[in-house]
Short mmCIF file of C-alpha atoms and ligand atoms in Angstrom, two decimals:
data_model
loop_
_atom_site.label_atom_id
_atom_site.label_comp_id
_atom_site.label_asym_id
_atom_site.label_seq_id
_atom_site.Cartn_x
_atom_site.Cartn_y
_atom_site.Cartn_z
CA MET C 215 -0.28 -0.12 0.21
CA PHE C 216 1.86 3.25 -1.18
CA ASP C 217 0.59 6.31 0.52
CA LEU C 218 0.17 8.52 -2.77
CA LEU C 219 -0.58 6.81 -6.15
CA ILE C 220 -0.65 9.71 -9.40
CA LYS C 221 -2.23 7.77 -12.27
CA ASN C 222 -2.09 8.64 -15.82
CA ALA C 223 0.88 11.46 -15.56
CA THR C 224 2.56 13.01 -18.88
CA LEU C 225 6.14 14.45 -17.25
CA THR C 226 8.27 17.08 -19.23
CA ASP C 227 10.45 14.61 -20.86
CA GLY C 228 7.69 14.04 -23.01
CA ARG C 229 7.27 10.43 -21.23
CA ASN C 230 2.94 9.87 -20.44
CA GLY C 231 0.95 7.27 -19.11
CA MET C 232 3.26 7.27 -16.34
CA ASP C 233 2.19 6.47 -12.96
CA ILE C 234 3.83 8.08 -10.04
CA ALA C 235 3.88 6.14 -6.24
CA CYS C 236 5.04 7.54 -2.88
CA SER C 237 5.90 6.37 -0.02
CA ASP C 238 7.39 8.15 3.30
CA GLY C 239 7.89 11.25 1.42
CA VAL C 240 9.82 9.51 -1.27
CA ILE C 241 8.78 8.61 -4.80
CA LYS C 242 9.11 4.70 -4.68
CA ALA C 243 8.10 4.08 -8.79
CA VAL C 244 7.70 6.19 -11.50
CA GLU C 245 6.51 3.53 -14.70
CA PRO C 246 3.26 2.70 -16.60
CA ALA C 247 0.24 0.69 -15.30
CA ILE C 248 0.77 0.88 -11.08
CA SER C 249 -1.63 -1.95 -10.43
CA ALA C 250 -0.63 -1.45 -6.44
CA GLU C 251 -3.34 0.25 -3.48
CA ALA C 252 -2.77 3.87 -2.54
CA LYS C 253 -4.23 5.45 0.58
CA THR C 254 -4.91 8.75 -1.96
CA THR C 255 -4.95 8.01 -5.61
CA ILE C 256 -5.31 10.93 -8.19
CA GLU C 257 -6.22 10.49 -11.74
CA ALA C 258 -3.52 12.93 -13.51
CA ALA C 259 -6.00 11.82 -16.57
CA GLY C 260 -2.95 12.55 -18.99
CA GLN C 261 -1.91 16.05 -17.63
CA LEU C 262 1.93 17.48 -16.63
CA VAL C 263 3.46 16.48 -13.18
CA SER C 264 6.32 18.35 -13.06
CA ALA C 265 9.29 18.54 -10.32
CA PRO C 266 8.04 22.21 -7.71
CA PHE C 267 8.52 25.31 -9.29
CA VAL C 268 11.72 26.85 -7.57
CA ASP C 269 12.43 29.83 -7.30
CA PRO C 270 16.19 31.05 -7.07
CA HIS C 271 15.80 35.12 -6.57
CA PHE C 272 13.73 36.19 -4.45
CA HIS C 273 12.89 39.47 -2.12
CA MET C 274 11.01 38.18 0.60
CA ASP C 275 11.75 40.91 3.40
CA ALA C 276 9.84 43.30 1.22
CA THR C 277 7.66 41.54 -0.38
CA LEU C 278 3.64 42.71 0.05
CA SER C 279 5.01 45.66 1.04
CA LEU C 280 3.91 48.26 -2.14
CA GLY C 281 2.55 51.20 -1.23
CA THR C 282 4.36 51.44 2.51
CA PRO C 283 5.27 54.19 3.06
CA ARG C 284 4.52 55.57 -0.95
CA MET C 285 4.89 54.11 -4.74
CA ASN C 286 8.11 54.27 -6.85
CA VAL C 287 7.25 57.41 -9.78
CA SER C 288 10.01 57.10 -11.46
CA GLY C 289 10.15 53.49 -11.39
CA THR C 290 13.73 53.48 -11.51
CA LEU C 291 15.77 50.78 -9.19
CA LEU C 292 17.60 54.47 -7.48
CA GLU C 293 13.98 55.29 -6.48
CA GLY C 294 13.37 51.99 -5.06
CA ILE C 295 16.47 51.39 -3.26
CA ALA C 296 15.54 54.77 -1.59
CA LEU C 297 11.93 54.06 -1.52
CA TRP C 298 12.94 50.65 0.01
CA GLY C 299 15.23 52.64 2.89
CA GLU C 300 12.18 54.64 4.07
CA LEU C 301 11.01 51.47 4.79
CA LYS C 302 13.21 49.61 6.85
CA PRO C 303 13.04 51.64 9.81
CA VAL C 304 9.45 51.86 10.20
CA GLN C 305 9.11 48.45 9.84
CA SER C 306 9.24 45.58 12.47
CA VAL C 307 10.20 41.78 12.61
CA ASP C 308 6.59 40.90 12.86
CA ASP C 309 5.13 43.15 10.53
CA ILE C 310 8.32 41.54 7.96
CA ILE C 311 7.33 37.48 9.05
CA ALA C 312 3.33 37.95 8.81
CA ARG C 313 4.11 39.37 5.12
CA ALA C 314 6.37 36.34 4.28
CA LEU C 315 4.28 33.97 5.59
CA ARG C 316 1.57 35.60 3.69
CA TYR C 317 3.72 35.72 0.34
CA CYS C 318 4.66 31.69 1.38
CA ASP C 319 1.12 30.29 1.19
CA LEU C 320 0.21 32.12 -2.06
CA ALA C 321 3.71 30.67 -3.62
CA VAL C 322 2.78 27.11 -2.39
CA SER C 323 -0.40 26.99 -3.92
CA MET C 324 0.93 28.30 -7.16
CA GLY C 325 3.69 24.94 -6.88
CA ILE C 326 6.70 26.31 -5.65
CA GLY C 327 8.77 24.45 -3.38
CA ALA C 328 11.83 26.44 -3.00
CA ILE C 329 12.98 29.81 -3.00
CA ARG C 330 16.06 31.74 -2.51
CA SER C 331 15.55 35.08 -1.06
CA HIS C 332 17.93 37.27 -0.79
CA VAL C 333 17.62 39.38 2.60
CA ASP C 334 18.92 43.23 3.72
CA VAL C 335 21.67 42.86 6.17
CA CYS C 336 22.33 46.45 6.45
CA ASP C 337 20.15 47.48 9.31
CA ASP C 338 21.85 46.69 12.29
CA GLU C 339 18.99 45.56 14.07
CA LEU C 340 19.02 43.01 11.36
CA LYS C 341 15.14 42.96 11.16
CA GLY C 342 14.63 41.30 7.97
CA VAL C 343 17.60 38.37 9.07
CA THR C 344 16.15 37.91 12.52
CA ALA C 345 12.18 37.35 10.83
CA LEU C 346 13.64 35.29 8.20
CA LEU C 347 15.39 33.14 9.52
CA GLU C 348 11.96 31.95 11.89
CA VAL C 349 10.03 32.33 8.75
CA ARG C 350 12.79 29.53 7.31
CA ARG C 351 11.61 27.73 10.12
CA LEU C 352 8.23 27.60 10.40
CA VAL C 353 7.95 26.92 6.45
CA ALA C 354 10.45 24.50 6.62
CA PRO C 355 7.29 22.01 6.27
CA TYR C 356 6.11 22.49 2.59
CA LEU C 357 8.68 25.20 1.78
CA ASP C 358 12.59 25.11 0.80
CA LEU C 359 14.12 28.47 1.75
CA GLN C 360 17.50 29.71 0.96
CA LEU C 361 18.57 32.92 2.39
CA VAL C 362 21.14 35.45 0.94
CA ALA C 363 23.01 37.85 2.99
CA PHE C 364 22.49 41.20 0.57
CA PRO C 365 23.78 44.08 1.49
CA GLN C 366 21.37 46.46 0.06
CA ASP C 367 23.12 49.37 0.69
CA GLY C 368 26.60 48.22 -0.97
CA LEU C 369 29.77 46.70 0.95
CA PHE C 370 31.35 49.63 1.44
CA ARG C 371 29.33 52.26 1.00
CA SER C 372 27.64 51.03 4.08
CA GLU C 373 29.91 51.73 6.86
CA THR C 374 28.22 49.22 8.95
CA ALA C 375 27.83 46.48 5.61
CA GLU C 376 30.36 43.85 6.66
CA LYS C 377 29.88 44.27 10.45
CA ASN C 378 26.05 43.06 10.21
CA LEU C 379 26.52 40.71 6.74
CA LEU C 380 29.23 38.64 8.90
CA ARG C 381 27.06 38.54 11.77
CA SER C 382 23.89 37.73 9.41
CA LEU C 383 25.91 34.50 8.43
CA ASP C 384 26.93 33.80 12.03
CA MET C 385 23.21 33.61 12.58
CA GLY C 386 22.04 30.99 10.41
CA VAL C 387 22.32 33.13 7.01
CA ASP C 388 23.21 30.21 3.25
CA ILE C 389 24.66 32.10 1.26
CA VAL C 390 26.61 35.44 0.11
CA GLY C 391 25.71 38.42 -1.67
CA GLY C 392 26.50 41.58 -2.80
CA ILE C 393 25.56 44.34 -5.11
CA PRO C 394 29.04 45.66 -6.31
CA HIS C 395 26.98 47.93 -9.37
CA PHE C 396 25.61 50.16 -6.08
CA GLU C 397 28.86 50.70 -4.33
CA ARG C 398 30.38 54.72 -4.71
CA THR C 399 33.01 53.67 -7.26
CA MET C 400 33.97 50.63 -10.35
CA ALA C 401 37.60 50.21 -8.29
CA ASP C 402 35.23 49.45 -4.78
CA GLY C 403 32.29 47.64 -6.93
CA ALA C 404 35.51 45.05 -8.28
CA ALA C 405 36.98 45.43 -4.39
CA SER C 406 33.51 44.20 -3.20
CA VAL C 407 33.05 41.69 -5.09
CA LYS C 408 37.16 40.43 -3.81
CA ARG C 409 36.34 40.57 -0.79
CA LEU C 410 32.91 38.63 -0.72
CA CYS C 411 34.30 35.70 -2.82
CA GLU C 412 36.73 35.46 0.35
CA ILE C 413 34.42 35.63 2.76
CA ALA C 414 32.50 33.09 0.89
CA ALA C 415 35.49 30.65 0.39
CA THR C 416 36.57 31.03 4.41
CA ARG C 417 32.58 29.96 5.37
CA GLY C 418 32.32 27.07 2.58
CA LEU C 419 30.11 29.07 1.51
CA MET C 420 27.93 29.52 -1.91
CA VAL C 421 28.06 33.30 -3.56
CA ASP C 422 24.90 34.82 -5.29
CA MET C 423 24.96 38.32 -6.24
CA HIS C 424 23.38 40.67 -7.41
CA CYS C 425 25.79 41.81 -10.26
CA ASP C 426 25.55 44.56 -12.54
CA GLU C 427 21.62 45.31 -12.24
CA SER C 428 22.68 48.77 -14.89
CA ASP C 429 21.93 49.50 -18.39
CA ASP C 430 25.68 51.00 -18.20
CA PRO C 431 27.59 48.54 -20.66
CA LEU C 432 30.64 48.90 -18.88
CA SER C 433 29.70 47.97 -15.68
CA ARG C 434 31.61 45.05 -15.83
CA HIS C 435 31.67 43.81 -12.32
CA VAL C 436 31.04 39.99 -13.69
CA GLU C 437 34.46 39.26 -15.50
CA THR C 438 36.07 39.59 -11.42
CA LEU C 439 33.46 37.91 -10.55
CA ALA C 440 34.28 34.65 -12.44
CA ALA C 441 38.27 36.09 -12.44
CA GLU C 442 37.71 35.68 -8.19
CA THR C 443 35.45 32.68 -8.83
CA THR C 444 38.25 30.58 -10.77
CA ARG C 445 41.28 32.20 -8.24
CA LEU C 446 39.55 30.68 -5.35
CA GLY C 447 38.28 27.62 -6.25
CA LEU C 448 34.72 28.26 -5.90
CA GLU C 449 33.62 27.01 -9.26
CA GLY C 450 30.39 25.70 -9.93
CA ARG C 451 29.16 27.51 -6.62
CA VAL C 452 28.77 30.89 -7.63
CA THR C 453 25.87 32.70 -8.87
CA GLY C 454 25.65 35.78 -11.20
CA SER C 455 22.19 37.44 -10.63
CA HIS C 456 20.12 40.09 -12.94
CA LEU C 457 23.87 40.52 -14.97
CA THR C 458 21.72 43.20 -16.95
CA SER C 459 24.00 45.16 -18.25
CA MET C 460 25.81 41.93 -20.70
CA HIS C 461 22.19 43.42 -22.44
CA SER C 462 24.11 46.08 -23.50
CA MET C 463 27.75 45.33 -23.45
CA ASP C 464 30.18 45.38 -26.87
CA ASN C 465 29.97 42.36 -28.97
CA TYR C 466 34.00 41.28 -28.66
CA TYR C 467 33.93 42.11 -25.10
CA VAL C 468 31.54 39.53 -24.77
CA SER C 469 32.71 36.79 -26.43
CA LYS C 470 35.82 36.68 -23.85
CA LEU C 471 33.63 37.87 -20.98
CA ILE C 472 31.06 34.35 -21.57
CA ALA C 473 34.32 32.23 -21.79
CA LEU C 474 35.55 33.32 -18.88
CA MET C 475 32.62 32.88 -16.80
CA ALA C 476 32.34 29.25 -17.83
CA GLU C 477 35.76 28.41 -16.79
CA ALA C 478 34.22 29.50 -13.76
CA ARG C 479 30.97 27.52 -14.29
CA LEU C 480 28.83 31.03 -12.96
CA HIS C 481 25.24 30.08 -12.50
CA VAL C 482 23.22 33.56 -14.22
CA ILE C 483 20.36 33.69 -13.14
CA ALA C 484 17.36 36.72 -15.16
CA ASN C 485 15.23 38.19 -13.14
CA PRO C 486 12.63 38.94 -16.77
CA LEU C 487 9.54 40.39 -15.09
CA ILE C 488 11.48 42.98 -13.54
CA ASN C 489 14.40 43.29 -15.49
CA ILE C 490 11.99 43.91 -18.81
CA MET C 491 10.42 46.76 -15.54
CA LEU C 492 12.76 48.19 -14.38
CA GLN C 493 15.91 48.76 -17.52
CA GLY C 494 16.07 50.73 -20.10
CA ARG C 495 14.79 54.16 -17.71
CA HIS C 496 16.98 56.51 -19.43
CA ASP C 497 16.49 55.01 -22.59
CA THR C 498 14.26 57.59 -25.19
CA TYR C 499 14.06 55.27 -28.15
CA PRO C 500 14.89 52.25 -29.16
CA ARG C 501 14.42 51.59 -25.73
CA ARG C 502 16.83 48.01 -24.41
CA ARG C 503 15.63 45.15 -23.07
CA GLY C 504 18.36 44.79 -20.15
CA GLN C 505 17.76 41.18 -19.91
CA THR C 506 20.63 39.74 -19.76
CA ARG C 507 22.26 37.06 -22.98
CA VAL C 508 20.11 34.69 -21.59
CA PRO C 509 20.38 31.77 -24.67
CA GLU C 510 24.35 32.80 -25.23
CA LEU C 511 25.27 31.86 -21.75
CA ARG C 512 22.88 28.64 -21.90
CA ASP C 513 24.44 27.41 -25.47
CA ALA C 514 28.23 28.24 -23.49
CA GLY C 515 27.30 25.62 -20.73
CA LEU C 516 26.41 28.11 -18.22
CA THR C 517 23.21 27.26 -16.04
CA VAL C 518 20.75 29.35 -16.29
CA ALA C 519 17.40 30.51 -14.86
CA PHE C 520 14.83 32.44 -14.07
CA GLY C 521 13.40 33.91 -10.91
CA ALA C 522 10.85 36.31 -10.17
CA ASP C 523 12.92 39.04 -7.52
CA CYS C 524 9.84 40.92 -6.51
CA VAL C 525 6.35 40.90 -5.66
CA MET C 526 4.40 43.97 -4.97
CA ASP C 527 7.00 45.75 -3.30
CA PRO C 528 9.72 49.03 -4.29
CA TRP C 529 10.38 47.57 -6.33
CA TYR C 530 7.13 45.88 -8.57
CA SER C 531 3.79 45.95 -8.24
CA LEU C 532 2.63 43.16 -9.92
CA GLY C 533 3.09 39.37 -9.53
CA CYS C 534 1.43 36.03 -8.87
CA ALA C 535 3.76 34.19 -7.45
CA ASP C 536 3.53 32.44 -10.49
CA MET C 537 6.57 31.17 -11.77
CA LEU C 538 4.70 30.58 -15.14
CA ASP C 539 4.68 34.17 -15.31
CA VAL C 540 7.84 34.44 -14.96
CA ALA C 541 8.95 32.32 -17.60
CA HIS C 542 5.95 33.17 -20.13
CA MET C 543 8.24 36.82 -20.60
CA GLY C 544 11.73 35.60 -20.18
CA LEU C 545 10.40 33.73 -23.45
CA HIS C 546 9.19 36.68 -24.60
CA VAL C 547 11.95 39.27 -23.85
CA GLY C 548 14.82 36.18 -24.72
CA GLN C 549 12.61 35.64 -28.71
CA LEU C 550 13.19 32.04 -26.96
CA SER C 551 10.09 30.70 -29.95
CA SER C 552 11.28 27.63 -30.95
CA ARG C 553 9.68 24.47 -29.71
CA ALA C 554 13.13 23.62 -27.99
CA ASP C 555 13.50 27.04 -26.49
CA MET C 556 10.06 27.27 -25.21
CA ALA C 557 10.70 24.10 -23.50
CA TRP C 558 13.98 25.09 -22.10
CA CYS C 559 12.30 28.23 -20.39
CA PHE C 560 10.22 25.98 -18.19
CA GLU C 561 13.22 23.89 -17.06
CA ALA C 562 14.78 27.81 -16.12
CA VAL C 563 11.72 27.35 -13.19
CA THR C 564 11.92 23.91 -12.18
CA ALA C 565 15.06 21.92 -12.46
CA ASN C 566 17.93 24.69 -13.76
CA SER C 567 16.20 26.65 -10.46
CA ALA C 568 17.17 23.69 -8.63
CA ALA C 569 20.35 22.82 -9.63
CA ILE C 570 21.86 26.69 -8.83
CA MET C 571 20.23 25.83 -5.74
CA GLY C 572 21.33 22.93 -4.98
CA LEU C 573 18.64 20.68 -3.85
CA GLU C 574 18.39 17.46 -2.95
CA GLY C 575 16.19 15.01 -4.03
CA TYR C 576 15.07 17.60 -6.63
CA GLY C 577 12.89 15.83 -10.00
CA ILE C 578 10.24 13.03 -11.03
CA GLU C 579 12.30 10.18 -10.40
CA THR C 580 12.84 7.10 -8.35
CA GLY C 581 14.21 7.92 -4.95
CA ASN C 582 13.89 11.54 -4.84
CA LYS C 583 11.51 13.59 -2.89
CA ALA C 584 7.95 13.11 -3.45
CA ASN C 585 7.41 16.69 -4.38
CA LEU C 586 5.56 17.51 -7.56
CA VAL C 587 2.60 19.85 -9.40
CA LEU C 588 0.21 18.38 -11.43
CA LEU C 589 -0.43 20.87 -13.89
CA GLN C 590 -4.20 21.25 -16.42
CA ALA C 591 -1.82 21.14 -19.51
CA LYS C 592 -0.51 18.42 -21.77
CA ASP C 593 3.03 19.42 -22.05
CA PRO C 594 5.52 22.30 -20.40
CA ILE C 595 5.30 24.52 -23.67
CA GLU C 596 0.72 24.36 -22.81
CA ALA C 597 2.09 25.28 -19.12
CA ILE C 598 3.56 28.59 -19.91
CA ARG C 599 1.09 29.67 -22.97
CA LEU C 600 -2.20 28.81 -20.26
CA ARG C 601 0.10 29.50 -17.21
CA ALA C 602 -1.65 26.76 -16.26
CA THR C 603 -3.77 25.83 -13.16
CA ARG C 604 -2.17 23.91 -10.16
CA LEU C 605 -5.00 21.70 -10.08
CA ALA C 606 -2.35 19.45 -6.95
CA VAL C 607 0.43 20.61 -5.17
CA VAL C 608 2.32 17.40 -3.54
CA ARG C 609 5.12 18.08 -0.43
CA HIS C 610 6.70 14.98 0.98
CA GLY C 611 3.84 12.35 -0.57
CA GLU C 612 1.11 14.71 0.96
CA VAL C 613 -1.51 17.19 -1.05
CA ILE C 614 -1.05 20.77 0.10
CA ALA C 615 -2.85 22.86 -1.78
CA ARG C 616 -5.60 22.13 -4.74
CA THR C 617 -7.23 24.12 -6.94
CA VAL C 618 -10.19 23.55 -9.07
CA PRO C 619 -9.53 23.90 -12.59
CA ASN C 620 -9.84 26.12 -14.91
CA LEU C 621 -13.13 25.41 -16.88
CA ARG C 622 -15.61 28.01 -18.49
CA GLU C 623 -19.35 28.62 -18.57
CA LEU C 624 -20.54 30.19 -22.13
CA ASN C 625 -23.68 30.14 -22.49
CA LEU C 626 -23.93 31.54 -25.66
CA PRO C 627 -27.50 31.61 -28.00
CA GLY C 628 -28.07 27.49 -28.79
CA ARG C 629 -25.08 26.33 -27.71
CA PRO C 630 -24.41 26.56 -24.13
CA HIS C 631 -21.41 24.75 -23.55
CA ARG C 632 -18.11 24.12 -20.93
CA LEU C 633 -14.75 25.74 -22.85
CA ASP C 634 -11.41 24.03 -21.49
CA PRO C 635 -8.71 26.63 -22.00
CA ALA C 636 -6.13 23.63 -22.56
CA ASP C 637 -8.77 22.31 -25.99
CA TYR C 638 -7.70 25.28 -27.94
CA ALA C 639 -4.54 23.21 -28.85
CA PRO C 640 -3.79 22.59 -32.64
CA GLY C 641 -5.56 19.30 -33.32
CA ASN C 642 -8.24 18.81 -30.42
FE1 FE2 D 54 17.27 41.25 -6.18
#
C-alpha cells in the first residue's frame, strides 16, 4: 500500500501514461500501470506532472509592502532602493514575518517548492534577517527557503554592512550576496566582489550576487566575479544574478567574457519581469530590453535560471508567485520561440533553478523526494502558454494545495457549453 499514487501522468520529458507511486515522502516508482493500492489516488488524466517550481531569486523581506510608505514614481531601480530605505526603519520584525508567511502561502498554492531569498543585512538591528530566519523555520515543512546575506546599501558604501553581513552569516544565513554596481566607484565594486568571494571561500559558502543590474555597458563586475571564482576555487558555487549590463555590452567583449564565465562555471539568474520593467528607463527610443544574454549563456554551458525577484514591493507593483508568468516573460524578452527554447524556459523555472540552489532529491525519479505539482496542461509549453492551473501540489507525498480546474461556462445562444482553455491546442 503506497501513501500516494498518481495515475496516467505526462512528464516534462514527454513520457506519458506514467504512474507515480510515493511512500514515506519518497518517490518509490515511476512506471506505466502500477496496480498497487494507495491511501490517496490522483487521476492525472494525461495532464502534466512536474517537480515543483523553484524561485531562485526573491526578496521576501520586501514582498507585499507595496505602497508603504509610498509608491515608486520613476519606476527605476534607484528609486526603489531609496523607497526601501524609507520603509526599513519603520517596519517591525513581526511585520516582515507576517508579510513573508502570507507570500509563502501564495507561493505554495502556485506550486513553488523552494525559494532563494535575498535578505537585506544593512540595518544594525538585522530585522529582516531575524524575521526570515524565523520564517525559514516555520515554513520548512512545506517550503525550502534559502537565504542570501544581501548588503543592499553596498558593502563599502554602507559603513556597517560588512560587520552586519558577517553577523547574519553567524546567525545562520546560508549564502553570501553583494551589489557591486551600487558601490561608489567601479574600483570599490570590484573590491567588494573580491572581499565577498573571500568571505564565502573562508566559510565554505555559496555566493549569489546582484551583479551589474545596470544599463551601463561598462559595468563589468561579472568579469571580476568570474575571475575571483576561479582564483578561489569556487567553481560551480557562484551565481551572478541579473547581469543586465550584458544586454548592452559590446559583442567583442562579451565573446571573451562568456568564455571566462564558463571557465568559472558561474550560474546565471535573469529576472525577466523586473528586468523588462526597470531597465532602459533612461532610454528614449529604441529602448533596450535589459535582460541578460540568456540563450548565449545557456549555449556556452552555463546553468541559467529565471527568478521572480519581486512581488508587490518598492520595485514591482505586480506579480502573483506564478513562475510560469516569469517563464512566459523570459521567453518573450529573450525571443526564445523555438519548440526547444520554449520547453527550456520551463526548465529555467524548475530544474535549472533547483540545480543552482543545490536542492537534493529534486525531480520525478525513483528515490527522489515526493514533491511535485499537477498542472492543467499537456506539456511544458502549454503550461507556459496558459499559465496553467496548479490542480494539485504535493510535498513529501502529501497533497498540500489544490485548485479547481479552469473551466469556463459559456451560455451562447443555442449552444451553451463548457470551455477548457487547453482544448484550443492544434489537433484538438
Ligand atoms: Fe533582486
